[in-house]
Amino acid sequence: MSEFVRQARAVIIGGGIVGCSTAYHLARLGFDDVVVIEKGELTSGSTFHAAGLVGQLRSNANITQLLGYSVDLYARLEAETGLGTGWKMNGGLRLACNHERWTEVKRQATTARSFGLDMQLLTPAEAKKLWPAMDVADVVGAAYLPTDGQASPSDITRSLARGARTAGARFFENTLVTGIVVEDGRAVAVDTDRGRIACDVVVNCAGQWARDVGRLAGVNVPLVSVQHQYLVTEPIDGLPRDLPTLRDPDRLIYFKEEVGGLVMGGYESNPIPWAEQGIPDGFNFSLLDPDWDHFAPLMEEAIERVPVLETAGVRELINGPESFTPDGNFILGEAPEVRNFFVGAGFNAYGIAAGGGAGMALAEWVAKGEPPFDLWPVDIRRFGRPHRDIDWVRRRTLEAYAKHYTMAWPFEEHASGRPCRRSPLYDVLKRQGACFGEKLGWERPNWFAGEGETPEDRYSFGRQNWFDAVGREHRAARETVALFDQSSFAKFAVVGPDAERALTWICAGNVSRKPGTLTYTQLLNARGGIECDLTVARLARDHYYLVTGTGFASHDLAWIHRHIEPSLNAQVIDVTSAWAVLSLMGPNARELLSRLSPDDLSNEAFPFAAAREIGVAGAPVNALRVTYVGELGYELHVPVEYARNVYDAITAVGGEFGLANAGYRAIESLRLEKGYRAWGADIGPDYTPLEAGLGWAVKFKSGQDFLGREALLEAREKPLKKCLACFTVDDPDVVLLGRETIYRNGERAGWLSSAGWGYTVGKNIGYGYVRNKAGVDANYLESGEYELEVATERVSCSLHMQPLYDPQMTRIKV
């Protein structure tokens, strides 16, 4: 056994594929003195029993790119290290056995093309040629991705470990981590049963144990263990060795060829959690007892698909627990609670597919302070308060597991763990017909059912049952007035004598204005990419009030906290739960609010982009004159104890002004018409304000320095390589959902980042970046002819350079 170390630059906890991949990539980045600690032996946790299918396509371009990197790495790794990996690029098949699934598959094929993958659509006969052993009597069609494949999980991991060792990393097996030392909010050492290792960085790649390891540092890692079974057969006569991997989501099963036999597993609708009271000590290279009764329904489905299974010899039924997360995505990044403590865990049974790319991304994040590209769908900061309760996490995770192969419906909501967080208006809105959605635990009205309608979503790939109801709400906001409960907004106070100095550096917009003013601004990274997109209200010289999206609470709070210079006397405080938010939007908003407030609400006294404390029905209200729907409006930030009174007062007089309750689906339609951007879709860390058409919000002329300024100044001197544009499709039978491929003059040029229906303009609306390495400007955009690919069919579309609705901003400033 190697002599144990007392000092390292980075300590990686966990010797599975992700830990070894992270060590491999860190070492190759020149990050010397990397140590890997494994409580058992390498691969002894979940890696050794993984099925080893390697697919690439996900609903996000960057996560797809990450998995594509895994494929590239696995293809070259054996030649580099001299250790076999079992990698076979034998392609992957995905079946569709009904017409709705076929629509889903065709939309996935379009997404694949958007992201640069060659996904081919096959007839049942063509699919059977690739997979002769299956029965295709009920198959409608199939998708084939030639660059998918399979690998030997343990072999790949050992190959990565050898590569890491060659570059200087050291591995210590049979070593138990007993504590994480945190000083001044930073991880500084790892305690083990062999002694303490002082270090600069701790990387938690502990798989199923990652939650326990996180707790040692005061970090929440929301994952749980779930039993996952697959069957391994004896060799089957005549079975080709080059079979693609096969996924049959309508039967919830998957297959791969292995040594002339088959591996078959699946995702049950009634998954079984494991280790609810903790993982037993010594659970290394260990499996659970096979549960044939639980596996039987999947086996029946598999035999119908592959009849030869009925007579094939069974070698074993493997029951190996794995870590799963509440949203089915894995977890990467620096923990918001503790600096220099990174997490790479929760891989939801596709850790082999993701392992190469995840290790690369995590290593770059550690070495360079930021990921190689936007990884928001897997960022640990996407979680929030509900995810600290393990029972809530388990309920939601089991639902996500059960949906692993079910139809991925547009606008689908989760059902478990609800209701969790409720605004003061939840009960009254429910009685008035609200159909709620959920985000970060918050119940939020998506739409309101009218007379004869049921407040319940019915999913489809066409226009869903709420389409007309949302249209009513949309028109109320445009024509009379609508009331939105947006209490779930994340809200922060930045206070202290140096609050202005702190925010001046963090914000790209000018927040040095007098109290009573609002600033819409982005917070940028050093590359000029948009890390946060929010509204800043200056309430006093030393007090700012920030409002951002519900789902970005942890992310934005951590970003702001970590970019306030330590020498400044300024603090950021999460005040989300203190304030309810009622947004009153529409041409009658001022007239209605004036009936309830003694304060002067005239445009002269209370102009657009102003913040005022006003009285409303006896309540002290922070009113922000701002809009995300493109109409005259007010966000009324009300202390929670007054919220019901204010709501009752508004609705009591609202009838004469045409007031309607409205929800988030109407907000989406309204903002698309107005051209407002959505962070996480239209904008994010990979997009600058210049590319997103938000350069007007940047304080270039102020002379003030801010994070990202140099990058933007440099970018202004060069042609943009991508630019956000608006597209419309007139045909109402077309349904745009996002990720549809943009074609310019017949060439693939990008994809839609967000899309929906505009009820005022009466058209499908989509936003997406047109890309061109040689440069994109207005002339380039306007000189092209455009089409969108929707579920593999191309449809004509029109380009728009201005917002579709009120481009002169006259309606919001009256």
mmCIF file of N, CA, C and O in Angstrom, residues 131-214:
data_model
loop_
_atom_site.group_PDB
_atom_site.id
_atom_site.type_symbol
_atom_site.label_atom_id
_atom_site.label_comp_id
_atom_site.label_asym_id
_atom_site.label_seq_id
_atom_site.Cartn_x
_atom_site.Cartn_y
_atom_site.Cartn_z
ATOM 1 N N TRP A 131 -32.130 -5.505 -35.840
ATOM 2 C CA TRP A 131 -32.355 -6.270 -34.614
ATOM 3 C C TRP A 131 -33.258 -7.459 -34.944
ATOM 4 O O TRP A 131 -34.458 -7.462 -34.613
ATOM 5 N N PRO A 132 -32.726 -8.484 -35.612
ATOM 6 C CA PRO A 132 -33.570 -9.568 -36.151
ATOM 7 C C PRO A 132 -34.349 -10.349 -35.099
ATOM 8 O O PRO A 132 -35.389 -10.940 -35.415
ATOM 9 N N ALA A 133 -33.883 -10.351 -33.846
ATOM 10 C CA ALA A 133 -34.528 -11.185 -32.834
ATOM 11 C C ALA A 133 -35.825 -10.590 -32.287
ATOM 12 O O ALA A 133 -36.532 -11.257 -31.539
ATOM 13 N N MET A 134 -36.144 -9.364 -32.658
ATOM 14 C CA MET A 134 -37.342 -8.772 -32.051
ATOM 15 C C MET A 134 -38.559 -8.927 -32.951
ATOM 16 O O MET A 134 -38.470 -9.011 -34.179
ATOM 17 N N ASP A 135 -39.709 -8.944 -32.315
ATOM 18 C CA ASP A 135 -41.004 -8.956 -32.994
ATOM 19 C C ASP A 135 -41.433 -7.503 -33.186
ATOM 20 O O ASP A 135 -41.514 -6.739 -32.223
ATOM 21 N N VAL A 136 -41.723 -7.104 -34.420
ATOM 22 C CA VAL A 136 -42.065 -5.712 -34.698
ATOM 23 C C VAL A 136 -43.535 -5.559 -35.103
ATOM 24 O O VAL A 136 -43.914 -4.563 -35.712
ATOM 25 N N ALA A 137 -44.361 -6.540 -34.761
ATOM 26 C CA ALA A 137 -45.763 -6.503 -35.199
ATOM 27 C C ALA A 137 -46.478 -5.244 -34.739
ATOM 28 O O ALA A 137 -47.357 -4.729 -35.446
ATOM 29 N N ASP A 138 -46.147 -4.736 -33.553
ATOM 30 C CA ASP A 138 -46.843 -3.560 -33.037
ATOM 31 C C ASP A 138 -46.034 -2.277 -33.194
ATOM 32 O O ASP A 138 -46.445 -1.206 -32.727
ATOM 33 N N VAL A 139 -44.865 -2.338 -33.844
ATOM 34 C CA VAL A 139 -43.987 -1.178 -33.948
ATOM 35 C C VAL A 139 -44.482 -0.238 -35.050
ATOM 36 O O VAL A 139 -44.762 -0.667 -36.169
ATOM 37 N N VAL A 140 -44.599 1.023 -34.721
ATOM 38 C CA VAL A 140 -44.987 2.043 -35.702
ATOM 39 C C VAL A 140 -43.764 2.567 -36.435
ATOM 40 O O VAL A 140 -43.796 2.837 -37.633
ATOM 41 N N GLY A 141 -42.671 2.715 -35.736
ATOM 42 C CA GLY A 141 -41.429 3.198 -36.316
ATOM 43 C C GLY A 141 -40.335 3.150 -35.278
ATOM 44 O O GLY A 141 -40.560 2.768 -34.120
ATOM 45 N N ALA A 142 -39.136 3.528 -35.672
ATOM 46 C CA ALA A 142 -37.990 3.497 -34.762
ATOM 47 C C ALA A 142 -37.025 4.612 -35.121
ATOM 48 O O ALA A 142 -36.993 5.091 -36.265
ATOM 49 N N ALA A 143 -36.247 5.018 -34.146
ATOM 50 C CA ALA A 143 -35.171 5.986 -34.353
ATOM 51 C C ALA A 143 -33.851 5.274 -34.120
ATOM 52 O O ALA A 143 -33.722 4.454 -33.197
ATOM 53 N N TYR A 144 -32.881 5.591 -34.950
ATOM 54 C CA TYR A 144 -31.571 4.946 -34.872
ATOM 55 C C TYR A 144 -30.500 6.018 -34.811
ATOM 56 O O TYR A 144 -30.440 6.917 -35.651
ATOM 57 N N LEU A 145 -29.662 5.916 -33.779
ATOM 58 C CA LEU A 145 -28.536 6.839 -33.613
ATOM 59 C C LEU A 145 -27.248 6.029 -33.756
ATOM 60 O O LEU A 145 -26.868 5.291 -32.839
ATOM 61 N N PRO A 146 -26.572 6.127 -34.899
ATOM 62 C CA PRO A 146 -25.411 5.252 -35.160
ATOM 63 C C PRO A 146 -24.259 5.417 -34.189
ATOM 64 O O PRO A 146 -23.478 4.480 -33.992
ATOM 65 N N THR A 147 -24.116 6.593 -33.576
ATOM 66 C CA THR A 147 -22.949 6.837 -32.725
ATOM 67 C C THR A 147 -23.177 6.460 -31.263
ATOM 68 O O THR A 147 -22.291 6.649 -30.431
ATOM 69 N N ASP A 148 -24.358 5.946 -30.924
ATOM 70 C CA ASP A 148 -24.556 5.385 -29.587
ATOM 71 C C ASP A 148 -23.802 4.068 -29.464
ATOM 72 O O ASP A 148 -23.301 3.521 -30.452
ATOM 73 N N GLY A 149 -23.734 3.538 -28.255
ATOM 74 C CA GLY A 149 -23.019 2.278 -28.108
ATOM 75 C C GLY A 149 -23.141 1.708 -26.711
ATOM 76 O O GLY A 149 -24.069 1.999 -25.957
ATOM 77 N N GLN A 150 -22.155 0.883 -26.357
ATOM 78 C CA GLN A 150 -22.127 0.250 -25.042
ATOM 79 C C GLN A 150 -20.691 0.041 -24.617
ATOM 80 O O GLN A 150 -19.763 0.085 -25.438
ATOM 81 N N ALA A 151 -20.506 -0.171 -23.317
ATOM 82 C CA ALA A 151 -19.154 -0.299 -22.783
ATOM 83 C C ALA A 151 -19.170 -1.191 -21.564
ATOM 84 O O ALA A 151 -20.219 -1.507 -21.008
ATOM 85 N N SER A 152 -17.971 -1.580 -21.146
ATOM 86 C CA SER A 152 -17.797 -2.307 -19.892
ATOM 87 C C SER A 152 -17.487 -1.297 -18.796
ATOM 88 O O SER A 152 -16.404 -0.688 -18.799
ATOM 89 N N PRO A 153 -18.412 -1.049 -17.881
ATOM 90 C CA PRO A 153 -18.210 0.008 -16.879
ATOM 91 C C PRO A 153 -16.923 -0.140 -16.070
ATOM 92 O O PRO A 153 -16.185 0.832 -15.888
ATOM 93 N N SER A 154 -16.663 -1.333 -15.579
ATOM 94 C CA SER A 154 -15.464 -1.513 -14.750
ATOM 95 C C SER A 154 -14.204 -1.314 -15.566
ATOM 96 O O SER A 154 -13.222 -0.714 -15.094
ATOM 97 N N ASP A 155 -14.198 -1.805 -16.813
ATOM 98 C CA ASP A 155 -13.001 -1.659 -17.651
ATOM 99 C C ASP A 155 -12.729 -0.199 -17.979
ATOM 100 O O ASP A 155 -11.574 0.259 -17.945
ATOM 101 N N ILE A 156 -13.780 0.548 -18.312
ATOM 102 C CA ILE A 156 -13.586 1.973 -18.606
ATOM 103 C C ILE A 156 -13.045 2.694 -17.376
ATOM 104 O O ILE A 156 -12.138 3.522 -17.465
ATOM 105 N N THR A 157 -13.580 2.369 -16.224
ATOM 106 C CA THR A 157 -13.141 3.040 -14.997
ATOM 107 C C THR A 157 -11.676 2.751 -14.706
ATOM 108 O O THR A 157 -10.902 3.654 -14.358
ATOM 109 N N ARG A 158 -11.283 1.505 -14.841
ATOM 110 C CA ARG A 158 -9.870 1.168 -14.599
ATOM 111 C C ARG A 158 -8.957 1.830 -15.627
ATOM 112 O O ARG A 158 -7.827 2.227 -15.307
ATOM 113 N N SER A 159 -9.437 1.951 -16.852
ATOM 114 C CA SER A 159 -8.643 2.623 -17.877
ATOM 115 C C SER A 159 -8.474 4.102 -17.543
ATOM 116 O O SER A 159 -7.393 4.676 -17.680
ATOM 117 N N LEU A 160 -9.554 4.737 -17.093
ATOM 118 C CA LEU A 160 -9.460 6.135 -16.669
ATOM 119 C C LEU A 160 -8.511 6.284 -15.483
ATOM 120 O O LEU A 160 -7.725 7.239 -15.409
ATOM 121 N N ALA A 161 -8.580 5.343 -14.539
ATOM 122 C CA ALA A 161 -7.695 5.401 -13.379
ATOM 123 C C ALA A 161 -6.236 5.268 -13.796
ATOM 124 O O ALA A 161 -5.365 5.991 -13.275
ATOM 125 N N ARG A 162 -5.978 4.370 -14.740
ATOM 126 C CA ARG A 162 -4.583 4.248 -15.207
ATOM 127 C C ARG A 162 -4.132 5.543 -15.867
ATOM 128 O O ARG A 162 -3.001 6.011 -15.634
ATOM 129 N N GLY A 163 -4.993 6.133 -16.678
ATOM 130 C CA GLY A 163 -4.638 7.404 -17.294
ATOM 131 C C GLY A 163 -4.372 8.486 -16.270
ATOM 132 O O GLY A 163 -3.453 9.304 -16.428
ATOM 133 N N ALA A 164 -5.169 8.501 -15.203
ATOM 134 C CA ALA A 164 -4.970 9.492 -14.147
ATOM 135 C C ALA A 164 -3.649 9.256 -13.417
ATOM 136 O O ALA A 164 -2.906 10.202 -13.121
ATOM 137 N N ARG A 165 -3.365 7.979 -13.117
ATOM 138 C CA ARG A 165 -2.101 7.659 -12.429
ATOM 139 C C ARG A 165 -0.901 8.049 -13.285
ATOM 140 O O ARG A 165 0.088 8.594 -12.769
ATOM 141 N N THR A 166 -1.000 7.782 -14.569
ATOM 142 C CA THR A 166 0.101 8.125 -15.467
ATOM 143 C C THR A 166 0.387 9.623 -15.430
ATOM 144 O O THR A 166 1.536 10.053 -15.551
ATOM 145 N N ALA A 167 -0.674 10.414 -15.241
ATOM 146 C CA ALA A 167 -0.512 11.874 -15.189
ATOM 147 C C ALA A 167 -0.221 12.378 -13.787
ATOM 148 O O ALA A 167 -0.154 13.595 -13.573
ATOM 149 N N GLY A 168 -0.050 11.471 -12.811
ATOM 150 C CA GLY A 168 0.387 11.887 -11.480
ATOM 151 C C GLY A 168 -0.631 11.767 -10.365
ATOM 152 O O GLY A 168 -0.290 12.021 -9.195
ATOM 153 N N ALA A 169 -1.878 11.388 -10.655
ATOM 154 C CA ALA A 169 -2.866 11.243 -9.586
ATOM 155 C C ALA A 169 -2.558 10.017 -8.740
ATOM 156 O O ALA A 169 -2.014 9.024 -9.232
ATOM 157 N N ARG A 170 -2.917 10.086 -7.452
ATOM 158 C CA ARG A 170 -2.692 8.970 -6.541
ATOM 159 C C ARG A 170 -4.027 8.456 -6.015
ATOM 160 O O ARG A 170 -4.942 9.238 -5.740
ATOM 161 N N PHE A 171 -4.116 7.141 -5.874
ATOM 162 C CA PHE A 171 -5.352 6.488 -5.441
ATOM 163 C C PHE A 171 -5.105 5.755 -4.132
ATOM 164 O O PHE A 171 -4.098 5.040 -3.988
ATOM 165 N N PHE A 172 -6.037 5.907 -3.197
ATOM 166 C CA PHE A 172 -5.973 5.194 -1.927
ATOM 167 C C PHE A 172 -7.298 4.469 -1.721
ATOM 168 O O PHE A 172 -8.335 5.088 -1.435
ATOM 169 N N GLU A 173 -7.264 3.154 -1.893
ATOM 170 C CA GLU A 173 -8.448 2.328 -1.728
ATOM 171 C C GLU A 173 -8.561 1.871 -0.274
ATOM 172 O O GLU A 173 -7.641 2.033 0.529
ATOM 173 N N ASN A 174 -9.720 1.300 0.068
ATOM 174 C CA ASN A 174 -9.987 0.813 1.426
ATOM 175 C C ASN A 174 -9.682 1.869 2.473
ATOM 176 O O ASN A 174 -9.121 1.597 3.539
ATOM 177 N N THR A 175 -10.078 3.093 2.146
ATOM 178 C CA THR A 175 -9.845 4.240 3.023
ATOM 179 C C THR A 175 -11.171 4.964 3.203
ATOM 180 O O THR A 175 -11.795 5.382 2.229
ATOM 181 N N LEU A 176 -11.603 5.115 4.419
ATOM 182 C CA LEU A 176 -12.922 5.660 4.718
ATOM 183 C C LEU A 176 -12.828 7.139 5.087
ATOM 184 O O LEU A 176 -12.028 7.525 5.939
ATOM 185 N N VAL A 177 -13.630 7.967 4.433
ATOM 186 C CA VAL A 177 -13.731 9.376 4.793
ATOM 187 C C VAL A 177 -14.628 9.495 6.027
ATOM 188 O O VAL A 177 -15.759 8.997 6.038
ATOM 189 N N THR A 178 -14.127 10.169 7.042
ATOM 190 C CA THR A 178 -14.873 10.310 8.298
ATOM 191 C C THR A 178 -15.324 11.740 8.572
ATOM 192 O O THR A 178 -16.151 11.968 9.457
ATOM 193 N N GLY A 179 -14.775 12.701 7.845
ATOM 194 C CA GLY A 179 -15.171 14.092 8.087
ATOM 195 C C GLY A 179 -14.636 15.015 7.009
ATOM 196 O O GLY A 179 -13.686 14.681 6.291
ATOM 197 N N ILE A 180 -15.272 16.169 6.881
ATOM 198 C CA ILE A 180 -14.805 17.237 6.002
ATOM 199 C C ILE A 180 -14.598 18.463 6.881
ATOM 200 O O ILE A 180 -15.493 18.859 7.636
ATOM 201 N N VAL A 181 -13.427 19.060 6.794
ATOM 202 C CA VAL A 181 -13.115 20.234 7.594
ATOM 203 C C VAL A 181 -13.471 21.478 6.789
ATOM 204 O O VAL A 181 -12.984 21.684 5.674
ATOM 205 N N VAL A 182 -14.338 22.308 7.362
ATOM 206 C CA VAL A 182 -14.763 23.551 6.722
ATOM 207 C C VAL A 182 -14.367 24.715 7.621
ATOM 208 O O VAL A 182 -14.706 24.744 8.809
ATOM 209 N N GLU A 183 -13.625 25.667 7.053
ATOM 210 C CA GLU A 183 -13.215 26.857 7.797
ATOM 211 C C GLU A 183 -13.569 28.100 6.985
ATOM 212 O O GLU A 183 -13.265 28.163 5.780
ATOM 213 N N ASP A 184 -14.221 29.056 7.623
ATOM 214 C CA ASP A 184 -14.626 30.303 6.958
ATOM 215 C C ASP A 184 -15.399 30.032 5.666
ATOM 216 O O ASP A 184 -15.220 30.709 4.647
ATOM 217 N N GLY A 185 -16.247 28.999 5.725
ATOM 218 C CA GLY A 185 -17.091 28.704 4.579
ATOM 219 C C GLY A 185 -16.406 27.971 3.451
ATOM 220 O O GLY A 185 -16.982 27.839 2.361
ATOM 221 N N ARG A 186 -15.199 27.452 3.674
ATOM 222 C CA ARG A 186 -14.444 26.751 2.639
ATOM 223 C C ARG A 186 -14.032 25.364 3.130
ATOM 224 O O ARG A 186 -13.658 25.200 4.291
ATOM 225 N N ALA A 187 -14.076 24.394 2.218
ATOM 226 C CA ALA A 187 -13.556 23.066 2.525
ATOM 227 C C ALA A 187 -12.034 23.120 2.472
ATOM 228 O O ALA A 187 -11.464 23.552 1.459
ATOM 229 N N VAL A 188 -11.389 22.671 3.538
ATOM 230 C CA VAL A 188 -9.931 22.808 3.610
ATOM 231 C C VAL A 188 -9.221 21.486 3.899
ATOM 232 O O VAL A 188 -7.993 21.409 3.793
ATOM 233 N N ALA A 189 -9.966 20.444 4.273
ATOM 234 C CA ALA A 189 -9.309 19.176 4.578
ATOM 235 C C ALA A 189 -10.333 18.058 4.598
ATOM 236 O O ALA A 189 -11.541 18.289 4.780
ATOM 237 N N VAL A 190 -9.817 16.837 4.432
ATOM 238 C CA VAL A 190 -10.635 15.633 4.501
ATOM 239 C C VAL A 190 -10.052 14.741 5.587
ATOM 240 O O VAL A 190 -8.849 14.419 5.564
ATOM 241 N N ASP A 191 -10.894 14.348 6.527
ATOM 242 C CA ASP A 191 -10.476 13.399 7.551
ATOM 243 C C ASP A 191 -10.820 11.986 7.100
ATOM 244 O O ASP A 191 -11.923 11.727 6.588
ATOM 245 N N THR A 192 -9.876 11.061 7.277
ATOM 246 C CA THR A 192 -10.090 9.658 6.924
ATOM 247 C C THR A 192 -9.677 8.778 8.089
ATOM 248 O O THR A 192 -9.091 9.260 9.078
ATOM 249 N N ASP A 193 -9.961 7.490 7.964
ATOM 250 C CA ASP A 193 -9.537 6.576 9.023
ATOM 251 C C ASP A 193 -8.037 6.318 8.985
ATOM 252 O O ASP A 193 -7.517 5.570 9.820
ATOM 253 N N ARG A 194 -7.336 6.960 8.029
ATOM 254 C CA ARG A 194 -5.873 6.864 7.977
ATOM 255 C C ARG A 194 -5.209 8.204 8.266
ATOM 256 O O ARG A 194 -3.990 8.334 8.145
ATOM 257 N N GLY A 195 -6.045 9.214 8.592
ATOM 258 C CA GLY A 195 -5.480 10.518 8.901
ATOM 259 C C GLY A 195 -6.110 11.624 8.068
ATOM 260 O O GLY A 195 -6.951 11.388 7.205
ATOM 261 N N ARG A 196 -5.702 12.847 8.355
ATOM 262 C CA ARG A 196 -6.242 14.031 7.691
ATOM 263 C C ARG A 196 -5.405 14.392 6.473
ATOM 264 O O ARG A 196 -4.175 14.326 6.500
ATOM 265 N N ILE A 197 -6.117 14.815 5.383
ATOM 266 C CA ILE A 197 -5.449 15.340 4.199
ATOM 267 C C ILE A 197 -5.878 16.793 4.030
ATOM 268 O O ILE A 197 -7.039 17.075 3.737
ATOM 269 N N ALA A 198 -4.955 17.718 4.224
ATOM 270 C CA ALA A 198 -5.238 19.114 3.936
ATOM 271 C C ALA A 198 -5.302 19.297 2.422
ATOM 272 O O ALA A 198 -4.536 18.674 1.676
ATOM 273 N N CYS A 199 -6.218 20.151 1.951
ATOM 274 C CA CYS A 199 -6.372 20.282 0.502
ATOM 275 C C CYS A 199 -7.002 21.623 0.154
ATOM 276 O O CYS A 199 -7.546 22.321 1.011
ATOM 277 N N ASP A 200 -6.916 21.954 -1.133
ATOM 278 C CA ASP A 200 -7.545 23.175 -1.633
ATOM 279 C C ASP A 200 -8.984 22.929 -2.076
ATOM 280 O O ASP A 200 -9.818 23.836 -2.011
ATOM 281 N N VAL A 201 -9.246 21.722 -2.560
ATOM 282 C CA VAL A 201 -10.549 21.405 -3.152
ATOM 283 C C VAL A 201 -10.958 20.003 -2.735
ATOM 284 O O VAL A 201 -10.126 19.088 -2.711
ATOM 285 N N VAL A 202 -12.265 19.831 -2.424
ATOM 286 C CA VAL A 202 -12.839 18.507 -2.192
ATOM 287 C C VAL A 202 -13.877 18.255 -3.279
ATOM 288 O O VAL A 202 -14.712 19.128 -3.562
ATOM 289 N N VAL A 203 -13.821 17.069 -3.882
ATOM 290 C CA VAL A 203 -14.766 16.709 -4.935
ATOM 291 C C VAL A 203 -15.507 15.450 -4.506
ATOM 292 O O VAL A 203 -14.904 14.388 -4.351
ATOM 293 N N ASN A 204 -16.812 15.590 -4.319
ATOM 294 C CA ASN A 204 -17.647 14.502 -3.818
ATOM 295 C C ASN A 204 -18.225 13.717 -4.993
ATOM 296 O O ASN A 204 -19.204 14.131 -5.613
ATOM 297 N N CYS A 205 -17.606 12.585 -5.302
ATOM 298 C CA CYS A 205 -18.074 11.690 -6.365
ATOM 299 C C CYS A 205 -18.431 10.333 -5.753
ATOM 300 O O CYS A 205 -18.086 9.278 -6.284
ATOM 301 N N ALA A 206 -19.116 10.372 -4.634
ATOM 302 C CA ALA A 206 -19.324 9.176 -3.827
ATOM 303 C C ALA A 206 -20.571 8.384 -4.196
ATOM 304 O O ALA A 206 -20.985 7.505 -3.438
ATOM 305 N N GLY A 207 -21.193 8.675 -5.319
ATOM 306 C CA GLY A 207 -22.322 7.873 -5.764
ATOM 307 C C GLY A 207 -23.462 7.870 -4.766
ATOM 308 O O GLY A 207 -23.916 8.918 -4.300
ATOM 309 N N GLN A 208 -23.940 6.663 -4.423
ATOM 310 C CA GLN A 208 -25.043 6.560 -3.464
ATOM 311 C C GLN A 208 -24.700 7.158 -2.103
ATOM 312 O O GLN A 208 -25.600 7.516 -1.336
ATOM 313 N N TRP A 209 -23.433 7.235 -1.811
ATOM 314 C CA TRP A 209 -22.975 7.764 -0.518
ATOM 315 C C TRP A 209 -22.767 9.285 -0.561
ATOM 316 O O TRP A 209 -22.385 9.888 0.435
ATOM 317 N N ALA A 210 -23.024 9.916 -1.713
ATOM 318 C CA ALA A 210 -22.711 11.341 -1.872
ATOM 319 C C ALA A 210 -23.521 12.214 -0.926
ATOM 320 O O ALA A 210 -23.033 13.249 -0.453
ATOM 321 N N ARG A 211 -24.747 11.808 -0.634
ATOM 322 C CA ARG A 211 -25.542 12.607 0.308
ATOM 323 C C ARG A 211 -24.909 12.583 1.691
ATOM 324 O O ARG A 211 -24.816 13.610 2.368
ATOM 325 N N ASP A 212 -24.449 11.396 2.135
ATOM 326 C CA ASP A 212 -23.818 11.295 3.447
ATOM 327 C C ASP A 212 -22.507 12.074 3.495
ATOM 328 O O ASP A 212 -22.203 12.736 4.493
ATOM 329 N N VAL A 213 -21.741 11.988 2.421
ATOM 330 C CA VAL A 213 -20.480 12.738 2.375
ATOM 331 C C VAL A 213 -20.769 14.234 2.390
ATOM 332 O O VAL A 213 -20.082 15.009 3.065
ATOM 333 N N GLY A 214 -21.790 14.660 1.644
ATOM 334 C CA GLY A 214 -22.144 16.072 1.644
ATOM 335 C C GLY A 214 -22.502 16.570 3.035
ATOM 336 O O GLY A 214 -22.125 17.688 3.430
#
